[in-house]
Amino acid sequence: MSYPNWLYTSVGYEIYPRSFYDSNQDGVGDIRGIIEKIDYLKHLGINLLWVGPFYPSPLDDNGYDVIDHRDVDDRLGTLDDIKELIDECHKRDIKIIFDYIMNQTSDEHPWFIESRQSVTSKKRDYYIWSKEPNNWGSFFGGSAWNYDETSNEYYLKIFSDKMPDLNWSNPKVRSEMFDLAKYWLDLGADGFRMDAIAHLGKDMTLTHSRKKLDEDGIAPDWSKFSNRDALYDYLEELKTKVFDRYDMVSIGEVGGGAKLRDAYKYTKTIDMVFNFDACWCLDENKQTDVLELKQVINYWITGMKNKGYLLPQYWLNHDHPRVMSQYGDENNPKVSGKMLATILLFLYGVPFIYNGEEIGMTNAKYTKIEDFKDVSSQNYIRLNKHRKTEKEILNHLLFNSRDHGHLPMQWSATKYAGFSTTTPYLKVNSDYKTVNVEDQLKDEDSLLNFYRQAINLRINSEYTNTFIHGDFKLIEEKSKSIFGYIREDDNYTITILANMKNKKVTYKEQDSEIILSNLKTHTANELQPYESIVMVNKK
Ligand code: NOJ
């Protein structure tokens, strides 16, 4: 695989546009809001911006249900705003990529409206129809099929009812989707985060799964539509017809269940794959399972690096609770947030920060289940309200909901967190007076400034080559508290040590120079609660 040169030294930043900054004060973040904050991103030091969905959408699934893949939702701006955003990023040497939403459309997309009109519609085969549903389950709960009264058949939808899956086995669909990729690349995009690509190939025999059925008679069997052979052919075609002609990056979301053998197949055609393995490494008490976390990160890095492949690294994204509430400690936000930044930013690969992570945003402290708006939260409520108490449902959502990732960005301590001057579409989290950008910009010792410092060390220092290309090796492998690793090349051995627990630990220290730490002092051979250090030995 040959990567664009700039990818090696990229530090990514994902923005969920509706929650980033509301420039026209209507309660919804927008593209001009991102333009107004580009200098903030430049100051932070990132150089690869991933902007989530902004296409016209009924917003059943946060914009992943698209009506028109080539336009901008009125509430978020115009195509001219997007062009300006691309230009403003490029002026600052920031690459910009968009979500390429390939697996499904909205049921309000003109293709689907035409497809459902009758069984003989010209666009019937743009989607996957069946006279009878099989037992496949949807990722958002319930059946993967939805009944359509007009044509008296069922359509496949592995996400929400309003998101019919496209039929990628149809060459016309592929051709339309390839043109779409060209359209954005010609407009100046530097690549894509390719949504849900693991699911482009389905078992087109549509036969029942033999997996054990759940209490609703549904088989939670993702293998019927995940990582199947056909999709690699589709991606190969996309590469030769489109991607090979551009200086771009392609990053596929391959989700849970994908292993190295799948990643090797993907990376023949696309640059990198996002897997989910490091997202939920928790023990039975919902505390970080440090051993498991090290094991999965090591599995992916060694497996990919040995073959010369890059991979993205991240703690969270728009589908995920806040890492501060998960692997961090809300009661010790500064030190635990810096510890998490330290682990992430020196790994092999391309790190991605999610908007708000750099200031330590936490999970929503909502008190009512009605405050949760995400479609998978709503489905969870609907499917469980007869078998669980409201308190149980609330507790589940407080820990797991995707709404946490959509919380309005906390820019200042003013009303609505400086995100907007009017009521935001999703309730602002209650901690914005103590967790916000404005305060942290002023405080030299803040988490935000630590992110800046660490990014700078990664990509603009004498150690850059070691962080980018150096070998990766876990240390303190058996420790249940320490996440430790070495990055090494001919010039330096760099040791990264982070105590992920709220309890002092001891270890055997080598004599080295500390180049980054999250506490003012360091006691040799000890790591204080959440302490992290980066140490160098010159060869
Ligand atoms: C993955 C996206 O990250 C998620 O937000 C979305 O719900 C599904 N794909 C469907 O597009």
Coordinates of C-alpha atoms and ligand atoms in Angstrom, one line a residue:
M1 CA 0.0 0.0 0.0
S2 CA 1.4 3.4 -0.8
Y3 CA 0.0 6.1 1.3
P4 CA 0.0 9.9 0.6
N5 CA 3.1 11.3 2.3
W6 CA 1.1 13.6 4.5
L7 CA -0.8 10.8 6.1
Y8 CA 2.1 9.6 8.3
T9 CA 2.3 12.9 10.2
S10 CA -1.4 13.4 10.3
V11 CA -3.3 14.0 13.5
G12 CA -7.0 13.7 12.9
Y13 CA -9.9 15.5 14.5
E14 CA -13.5 14.5 14.1
I15 CA -16.3 17.0 14.1
Y16 CA -19.9 16.1 14.5
P17 CA -21.2 19.3 12.7
R18 CA -24.6 19.7 14.4
S19 CA -22.9 19.8 17.8
F20 CA -19.8 21.9 17.1
Y21 CA -20.7 25.6 16.8
D22 CA -23.9 27.3 15.9
S23 CA -22.9 30.4 13.8
N24 CA -26.5 31.5 13.0
Q25 CA -27.9 30.9 16.4
D26 CA -30.7 28.5 15.5
G27 CA -29.7 25.9 18.1
V28 CA -27.9 23.7 15.5
G29 CA -24.2 23.6 14.7
D30 CA -23.4 24.4 11.1
I31 CA -20.7 24.6 8.5
R32 CA -20.0 28.3 9.0
G33 CA -19.6 27.4 12.7
I34 CA -16.7 25.2 11.7
I35 CA -15.2 27.9 9.5
E36 CA -15.3 30.3 12.4
K37 CA -13.4 27.8 14.6
I38 CA -10.7 26.7 12.2
D39 CA -8.1 28.8 13.8
Y40 CA -9.0 27.0 17.1
L41 CA -8.2 23.7 15.3
K42 CA -5.0 25.1 13.8
H43 CA -3.9 26.3 17.2
L44 CA -4.6 22.8 18.7
G45 CA -2.3 21.5 16.0
I46 CA -4.4 19.0 14.2
N47 CA -3.9 18.7 10.4
L48 CA -6.6 16.2 9.2
L49 CA -10.2 17.2 9.8
W50 CA -13.0 14.7 9.4
V51 CA -16.3 16.4 9.1
G52 CA -19.3 14.2 9.8
P53 CA -22.6 14.1 7.8
F54 CA -24.0 17.5 6.7
Y55 CA -26.1 16.2 3.8
P56 CA -29.9 16.9 3.6
S57 CA -31.5 14.4 5.9
P58 CA -34.7 13.8 7.9
L59 CA -32.2 13.1 10.8
D60 CA -33.6 9.8 11.8
D61 CA -30.0 8.7 12.4
N62 CA -28.0 11.9 13.0
G63 CA -27.6 12.6 9.3
Y64 CA -26.4 9.1 8.3
D65 CA -29.9 8.8 6.6
V66 CA -29.2 10.8 3.5
I67 CA -31.7 12.3 1.0
D68 CA -29.2 14.0 -1.3
H69 CA -25.6 12.9 -1.1
R70 CA -24.4 15.9 -3.2
D71 CA -25.8 18.8 -1.2
V72 CA -25.8 20.4 2.2
D73 CA -28.7 20.4 4.6
D74 CA -30.3 23.9 4.8
R75 CA -30.0 23.9 8.5
L76 CA -26.2 23.4 8.2
G77 CA -25.4 25.7 5.4
T78 CA -24.8 25.6 1.6
L79 CA -22.5 24.0 -0.9
D80 CA -20.6 27.4 -1.0
D81 CA -20.0 27.1 2.7
I82 CA -18.5 23.7 2.2
K83 CA -16.3 25.0 -0.6
E84 CA -15.2 27.8 1.7
L85 CA -14.5 25.3 4.5
I86 CA -12.3 23.2 2.1
D87 CA -10.4 26.4 1.0
E88 CA -9.9 27.7 4.5
C89 CA -8.6 24.3 5.7
H90 CA -6.2 24.1 2.8
K91 CA -4.9 27.6 3.4
R92 CA -3.9 26.4 6.8
D93 CA -2.4 23.0 5.6
I94 CA -5.2 21.1 7.1
K95 CA -6.6 18.2 5.0
I96 CA -10.3 17.7 5.1
I97 CA -12.3 14.5 4.7
F98 CA -16.0 13.8 4.6
D99 CA -18.3 10.9 5.5
Y100 CA -19.0 8.8 2.4
I101 CA -22.3 7.2 3.3
M102 CA -22.4 4.1 1.1
N103 CA -24.4 1.4 2.8
Q104 CA -27.8 3.0 2.9
T105 CA -29.9 6.0 2.1
S106 CA -32.9 7.6 3.8
D107 CA -36.3 6.2 2.9
E108 CA -37.0 9.7 1.8
H109 CA -34.2 9.6 -0.9
P110 CA -35.7 9.9 -4.4
W111 CA -34.2 6.5 -5.3
F112 CA -36.1 4.8 -2.5
I113 CA -39.3 6.7 -3.2
E114 CA -39.1 5.4 -6.8
S115 CA -38.0 1.9 -5.7
R116 CA -40.9 1.3 -3.4
Q117 CA -43.5 2.5 -5.9
S118 CA -44.0 -1.0 -7.3
V119 CA -42.2 -4.3 -7.7
T120 CA -41.5 -3.4 -11.3
S121 CA -40.1 0.1 -10.6
K122 CA -36.9 0.8 -12.5
K123 CA -35.1 1.5 -9.2
R124 CA -36.5 -1.6 -7.5
D125 CA -33.1 -3.3 -7.5
Y126 CA -31.3 -0.3 -6.0
Y127 CA -32.5 -1.8 -2.7
I128 CA -33.0 -5.3 -1.3
W129 CA -36.5 -6.5 -1.2
S130 CA -38.1 -9.8 -0.1
K131 CA -41.7 -11.2 0.0
E132 CA -41.0 -12.5 3.5
P133 CA -38.6 -11.3 6.2
N134 CA -35.9 -13.7 7.4
N135 CA -34.7 -13.8 11.0
W136 CA -31.8 -11.4 10.6
G137 CA -31.5 -8.7 13.3
S138 CA -30.8 -5.0 13.0
F139 CA -27.9 -3.2 14.7
F140 CA -30.4 -0.8 16.3
G141 CA -32.6 -3.6 17.7
G142 CA -35.5 -5.7 16.3
S143 CA -35.7 -7.2 12.8
A144 CA -33.5 -6.1 9.9
W145 CA -36.6 -6.0 7.7
N146 CA -39.4 -3.4 7.4
Y147 CA -42.7 -3.9 5.8
D148 CA -43.6 -1.6 2.9
E149 CA -47.4 -1.3 2.4
T150 CA -47.2 0.2 -1.1
S151 CA -45.5 -2.8 -2.7
N152 CA -46.5 -5.4 -0.1
E153 CA -42.9 -6.5 0.4
Y154 CA -40.1 -6.1 3.0
Y155 CA -37.0 -4.1 2.5
L156 CA -33.7 -4.8 4.3
K157 CA -32.5 -2.2 6.7
I158 CA -29.7 -3.2 9.0
F159 CA -29.8 0.1 10.9
S160 CA -33.0 2.1 11.4
D161 CA -36.4 1.5 9.7
K162 CA -35.8 4.7 7.8
M163 CA -32.5 3.6 6.3
P164 CA -33.0 1.0 3.5
D165 CA -29.8 -0.7 2.5
L166 CA -28.5 -0.1 -1.0
N167 CA -28.0 -3.1 -3.2
W168 CA -24.3 -3.0 -4.0
S169 CA -24.6 -6.2 -6.1
N170 CA -26.4 -3.9 -8.7
P171 CA -23.8 -2.4 -11.0
K172 CA -26.0 0.7 -11.4
V173 CA -25.8 1.4 -7.7
R174 CA -22.1 1.0 -7.8
S175 CA -21.7 3.4 -10.7
E176 CA -23.9 6.0 -9.0
M177 CA -21.9 5.7 -5.8
F178 CA -18.5 5.9 -7.6
D179 CA -19.7 9.1 -9.3
L180 CA -20.5 10.5 -6.0
A181 CA -17.0 9.9 -4.7
K182 CA -15.6 11.7 -7.7
Y183 CA -18.0 14.6 -7.1
W184 CA -16.6 15.3 -3.6
L185 CA -13.0 14.7 -4.5
D186 CA -13.3 17.1 -7.5
L187 CA -14.7 19.6 -5.1
G188 CA -11.5 19.4 -3.1
A189 CA -12.1 16.8 -0.4
D190 CA -8.9 15.0 0.6
G191 CA -10.6 11.7 1.1
F192 CA -13.3 10.0 3.0
R193 CA -14.2 8.2 6.2
M194 CA -16.2 5.4 4.5
D195 CA -19.3 4.7 6.6
A196 CA -20.3 1.1 7.4
I197 CA -18.3 -0.4 4.5
A198 CA -18.1 -3.7 6.2
H199 CA -21.8 -4.2 5.3
L200 CA -21.7 -3.5 1.6
G201 CA -21.8 -7.2 0.7
K202 CA -24.8 -9.2 1.9
D203 CA -25.7 -12.9 1.8
M204 CA -27.9 -12.4 -1.2
T205 CA -29.6 -15.8 -0.8
L206 CA -31.3 -14.1 2.2
T207 CA -31.6 -17.4 4.0
H208 CA -32.2 -17.6 7.7
S209 CA -29.4 -17.4 10.2
R210 CA -28.8 -20.6 12.2
K211 CA -27.7 -18.6 15.3
K212 CA -29.6 -18.8 18.5
L213 CA -32.7 -16.5 18.4
D214 CA -33.2 -13.8 21.0
E215 CA -36.4 -13.4 23.0
D216 CA -38.0 -11.6 20.0
G217 CA -37.2 -14.4 17.6
I218 CA -34.3 -12.5 16.0
A219 CA -30.9 -13.8 15.3
P220 CA -28.2 -11.3 16.2
D221 CA -26.0 -12.6 13.4
W222 CA -23.9 -9.9 11.8
S223 CA -22.0 -12.3 9.6
K224 CA -24.9 -12.3 7.1
F225 CA -23.9 -8.8 6.1
S226 CA -20.4 -8.2 7.5
N227 CA -17.0 -8.5 5.9
R228 CA -18.3 -10.7 3.1
D229 CA -16.3 -11.6 0.0
A230 CA -18.3 -9.5 -2.5
L231 CA -17.5 -6.2 -0.9
Y232 CA -13.8 -6.5 -1.5
D233 CA -14.6 -6.6 -5.3
Y234 CA -16.7 -3.5 -4.9
L235 CA -13.9 -1.7 -3.2
E236 CA -11.4 -2.9 -5.8
E237 CA -13.6 -1.4 -8.5
L238 CA -13.9 1.8 -6.5
K239 CA -10.1 2.0 -6.1
T240 CA -9.3 1.5 -9.8
K241 CA -12.1 3.6 -11.1
V242 CA -11.8 6.5 -8.7
F243 CA -9.4 6.5 -5.7
D244 CA -6.3 5.7 -7.7
R245 CA -6.6 9.0 -9.5
Y246 CA -6.5 11.3 -6.4
D247 CA -4.0 12.2 -3.7
M248 CA -6.4 11.2 -1.0
V249 CA -7.0 9.0 2.1
S250 CA -9.6 6.4 2.4
I251 CA -10.5 5.2 5.9
G252 CA -13.2 2.5 6.2
E253 CA -15.3 1.9 9.2
V254 CA -15.2 -1.9 9.6
G255 CA -16.6 -2.0 13.1
G256 CA -16.8 -4.9 15.5
G257 CA -16.1 -8.4 14.4
A258 CA -13.4 -7.5 11.9
K259 CA -10.1 -9.1 12.6
L260 CA -6.6 -8.7 11.2
R261 CA -7.3 -11.1 8.4
D262 CA -10.2 -8.9 7.3
A263 CA -8.1 -5.8 7.7
Y264 CA -5.4 -7.2 5.3
K265 CA -8.1 -7.7 2.7
Y266 CA -9.4 -4.2 3.1
T267 CA -6.0 -2.6 3.0
K268 CA -5.5 -3.9 -0.4
T269 CA -7.9 -1.4 -1.7
I270 CA -8.3 1.3 1.0
D271 CA -5.7 3.0 3.2
M272 CA -6.9 2.3 6.7
V273 CA -9.6 0.7 8.7
F274 CA -11.3 1.8 11.9
N275 CA -12.0 -1.2 14.1
F276 CA -14.0 -1.0 17.4
D277 CA -11.9 -3.4 19.6
A278 CA -10.5 -0.8 22.0
C279 CA -13.8 0.9 22.6
W280 CA -15.3 -1.3 25.4
C281 CA -12.4 -2.8 27.4
L282 CA -14.2 -2.8 30.8
D283 CA -14.3 -5.3 33.6
E284 CA -17.5 -6.5 35.4
N285 CA -17.4 -3.3 37.5
K286 CA -17.3 -1.1 34.4
Q287 CA -13.7 -0.2 35.2
T288 CA -11.0 -0.1 32.5
D289 CA -9.7 -3.5 31.8
V290 CA -6.1 -2.5 31.2
L291 CA -4.9 -5.9 30.2
E292 CA -7.6 -6.3 27.6
L293 CA -7.0 -2.8 26.3
K294 CA -3.3 -3.4 25.9
Q295 CA -3.9 -6.7 24.3
V296 CA -6.2 -5.4 21.6
I297 CA -4.1 -2.3 20.8
N298 CA -1.0 -4.5 20.6
Y299 CA -2.8 -7.0 18.4
W300 CA -3.8 -4.3 15.9
I301 CA -0.5 -2.4 15.9
T302 CA 1.8 -5.4 15.6
G303 CA -0.4 -7.1 13.0
M304 CA -0.7 -4.0 10.8
K305 CA 2.8 -2.5 11.3
N306 CA 4.6 -5.7 10.5
K307 CA 3.0 -5.6 7.1
G308 CA 3.8 -1.9 6.7
Y309 CA 0.1 -0.8 7.1
L310 CA -1.0 2.3 8.9
L311 CA -4.1 2.3 11.1
P312 CA -6.2 5.0 12.8
Q313 CA -6.1 5.2 16.6
Y314 CA -8.9 6.8 18.7
W315 CA -10.6 6.7 22.0
L316 CA -14.1 7.7 20.9
N317 CA -16.2 8.9 18.1
H318 CA -19.8 10.2 17.4
D319 CA -21.2 6.7 18.2
H320 CA -19.6 6.5 21.6
P321 CA -19.8 7.7 25.2
R322 CA -17.2 10.2 26.3
V323 CA -13.8 8.7 27.1
M324 CA -13.5 10.8 30.2
S325 CA -16.5 9.0 31.7
Q326 CA -15.2 5.6 30.5
Y327 CA -11.4 5.2 30.7
G328 CA -10.9 8.5 32.5
D329 CA -12.0 9.8 35.9
E330 CA -14.6 12.6 36.1
N331 CA -13.3 13.3 39.6
N332 CA -9.8 13.8 38.4
P333 CA -10.3 15.1 34.9
K334 CA -7.1 17.0 34.3
V335 CA -4.7 14.3 35.3
S336 CA -6.7 11.4 33.9
G337 CA -7.4 13.3 30.7
K338 CA -3.7 14.0 30.2
M339 CA -3.0 10.4 30.9
L340 CA -5.4 9.3 28.1
A341 CA -3.9 11.9 25.7
T342 CA -0.5 10.5 26.4
I343 CA -1.4 6.9 25.6
L344 CA -3.2 7.9 22.4
L345 CA -0.9 10.4 20.9
F346 CA 2.3 8.4 20.7
L347 CA 0.9 5.1 19.4
Y348 CA 1.9 3.9 16.0
G349 CA -0.7 5.0 13.4
V350 CA -2.8 8.1 12.8
P351 CA -4.4 9.4 16.0
F352 CA -7.9 10.9 15.9
I353 CA -9.3 13.2 18.5
Y354 CA -13.1 13.6 18.8
N355 CA -14.5 17.1 19.3
G356 CA -14.6 17.9 23.0
E357 CA -12.2 15.1 24.0
E358 CA -9.4 17.7 24.2
I359 CA -11.2 19.6 27.0
G360 CA -12.4 16.4 28.8
M361 CA -16.1 16.6 28.0
T362 CA -18.1 14.0 30.0
N363 CA -21.2 11.9 29.5
A364 CA -24.5 13.7 29.8
K365 CA -25.9 13.9 33.3
Y366 CA -29.5 13.7 32.0
T367 CA -32.2 12.8 34.6
K368 CA -35.0 11.8 32.3
I369 CA -35.0 9.2 29.5
E370 CA -36.8 11.7 27.3
D371 CA -33.6 13.8 27.1
F372 CA -32.0 11.0 25.0
K373 CA -32.7 11.6 21.3
D374 CA -30.5 9.2 19.4
V375 CA -32.3 6.6 17.4
S376 CA -30.6 3.7 19.0
S377 CA -31.4 5.2 22.5
Q378 CA -35.0 5.6 21.4
N379 CA -35.1 2.0 20.1
Y380 CA -33.6 0.8 23.4
I381 CA -36.3 2.6 25.3
R382 CA -39.1 1.2 23.1
L383 CA -37.8 -2.4 23.2
N384 CA -37.2 -2.4 26.9
K385 CA -39.9 -0.3 28.5
H386 CA -42.1 -3.4 29.2
R387 CA -39.3 -5.4 30.7
K388 CA -37.1 -2.9 32.6
T389 CA -37.8 -0.1 35.0
E390 CA -37.3 3.5 33.9
K391 CA -34.4 3.7 36.3
E392 CA -32.7 0.7 34.7
I393 CA -33.2 2.1 31.3
L394 CA -31.8 5.5 32.4
N395 CA -28.8 3.9 33.9
H396 CA -28.1 2.0 30.7
L397 CA -28.4 5.1 28.6
L398 CA -26.3 7.2 31.0
F399 CA -23.4 4.8 30.4
N400 CA -23.9 3.6 26.8
S401 CA -25.9 6.1 24.8
R402 CA -24.6 7.6 21.6
D403 CA -26.1 10.9 22.7
H404 CA -23.0 11.6 24.8
G405 CA -21.0 11.9 21.7
H406 CA -23.4 14.4 20.2
L407 CA -23.4 16.8 23.2
P408 CA -23.0 20.4 22.1
M409 CA -19.4 21.5 22.3
Q410 CA -18.6 23.5 25.4
W411 CA -16.9 26.7 24.2
S412 CA -17.4 28.9 27.3
A413 CA -19.1 29.2 30.7
T414 CA -21.8 31.4 29.2
K415 CA -25.4 30.2 28.8
Y416 CA -25.7 27.1 26.5
A417 CA -21.9 26.7 26.8
G418 CA -21.2 29.3 24.2
F419 CA -22.3 26.8 21.6
S420 CA -25.4 28.9 20.7
T421 CA -27.4 31.8 22.1
T422 CA -30.6 29.8 21.8
T423 CA -31.8 26.5 23.1
P424 CA -29.6 23.8 21.4
Y425 CA -31.2 20.9 19.7
L426 CA -29.7 18.6 22.3
K427 CA -29.4 19.6 26.0
V428 CA -26.0 21.0 26.9
N429 CA -24.2 19.0 29.6
S430 CA -24.4 20.4 33.1
D431 CA -20.6 20.7 33.6
Y432 CA -20.0 23.4 31.0
K433 CA -19.1 26.0 33.6
T434 CA -16.1 24.0 34.6
V435 CA -15.3 22.2 31.4
N436 CA -15.0 24.6 28.5
V437 CA -12.6 25.8 25.8
E438 CA -12.3 29.4 26.9
D439 CA -11.1 28.7 30.4
Q440 CA -8.7 26.0 29.2
L441 CA -7.2 28.3 26.5
K442 CA -6.2 30.7 29.3
D443 CA -4.8 28.1 31.6
E444 CA -1.3 27.0 30.6
D445 CA -1.7 23.7 32.5
S446 CA -5.0 22.8 31.1
L447 CA -5.9 19.5 29.4
L448 CA -6.4 21.4 26.1
N449 CA -2.9 22.9 26.3
F450 CA -1.5 19.4 27.1
Y451 CA -3.1 18.1 23.9
R452 CA -1.4 20.9 22.0
Q453 CA 1.9 20.1 23.5
A454 CA 1.6 16.4 22.9
I455 CA 0.5 16.8 19.3
N456 CA 3.4 19.2 18.7
L457 CA 5.8 16.7 20.3
R458 CA 4.4 13.9 18.0
I459 CA 4.7 15.8 14.7
N460 CA 7.0 18.7 15.1
S461 CA 9.9 17.6 17.2
E462 CA 13.3 15.8 16.9
Y463 CA 11.4 12.7 18.0
T464 CA 8.8 12.8 15.2
N465 CA 10.4 10.2 13.1
T466 CA 10.5 7.8 16.1
F467 CA 6.8 8.4 16.9
I468 CA 5.8 8.0 13.2
H469 CA 8.0 5.1 12.0
G470 CA 9.7 3.7 15.1
D471 CA 9.1 0.1 16.4
F472 CA 6.3 -0.4 18.9
K473 CA 6.6 -2.7 21.9
L474 CA 4.4 -3.1 24.9
I475 CA 6.1 -3.0 28.3
E476 CA 4.7 -3.7 31.8
E477 CA 2.6 -6.2 29.9
K478 CA 1.3 -8.0 32.9
S479 CA 0.4 -4.9 34.9
K480 CA -3.3 -4.4 35.5
S481 CA -2.7 -0.6 36.0
I482 CA 0.1 0.5 33.7
F483 CA -0.3 1.0 30.0
G484 CA 3.3 1.1 28.9
Y485 CA 5.0 0.9 25.6
I486 CA 8.3 1.8 23.8
R487 CA 8.8 3.5 20.5
E488 CA 12.2 3.0 19.1
D489 CA 14.4 3.6 16.1
D490 CA 18.2 4.1 15.4
N491 CA 18.3 7.4 17.3
Y492 CA 16.0 7.1 20.3
T493 CA 14.2 4.8 22.7
I494 CA 11.1 6.5 23.9
T495 CA 9.2 5.0 26.8
I496 CA 5.6 5.9 27.4
L497 CA 4.1 4.9 30.8
A498 CA 0.6 5.6 32.0
N499 CA -1.1 4.6 35.2
M500 CA -4.7 4.1 34.2
K501 CA -5.9 3.5 37.8
N502 CA -6.5 5.7 40.8
K503 CA -3.9 4.0 42.9
K504 CA -0.1 4.4 43.1
V505 CA 1.9 1.7 41.4
T506 CA 5.6 0.8 41.4
Y507 CA 7.7 -0.4 38.5
K508 CA 11.4 -0.6 37.6
E509 CA 12.6 2.6 36.0
Q510 CA 15.5 3.1 33.6
D511 CA 17.6 6.3 33.8
S512 CA 16.1 8.5 31.1
E513 CA 15.1 12.1 30.4
I514 CA 11.4 13.0 30.9
I515 CA 10.1 15.0 28.0
L516 CA 6.4 15.1 28.9
S517 CA 4.5 14.4 32.0
N518 CA 1.1 15.2 33.5
L519 CA 2.3 15.9 37.1
K520 CA 4.7 18.6 38.3
T521 CA 7.1 16.1 39.9
H522 CA 7.9 12.5 39.3
T523 CA 9.2 10.0 41.9
A524 CA 11.5 7.4 40.4
N525 CA 10.1 3.9 40.2
E526 CA 6.6 5.0 41.0
L527 CA 3.5 6.2 39.1
Q528 CA 1.0 8.2 41.1
P529 CA -2.7 7.8 40.4
Y530 CA -3.2 8.5 36.7
E531 CA 0.4 9.7 36.3
S532 CA 1.8 9.5 32.8
I533 CA 5.3 10.2 31.5
V534 CA 7.2 10.1 28.3
M535 CA 10.9 9.4 28.7
V536 CA 13.7 9.4 26.1
N537 CA 17.1 7.7 25.8
K538 CA 19.3 9.0 23.0
K539 CA 21.4 6.2 21.4
Ligands
NOJ1 C1 -21.8 4.0 11.4 C2 -22.0 5.4 11.9 O1 -20.8 5.7 12.6 C3 -23.2 5.5 12.7 O2 -23.3 6.7 13.4 C4 -24.4 5.2 11.9 O3 -25.5 5.0 12.7 C5 -24.2 3.9 11.1 N1 -22.9 3.7 10.5 C6 -25.2 3.9 9.9 O4 -24.8 4.8 8.9

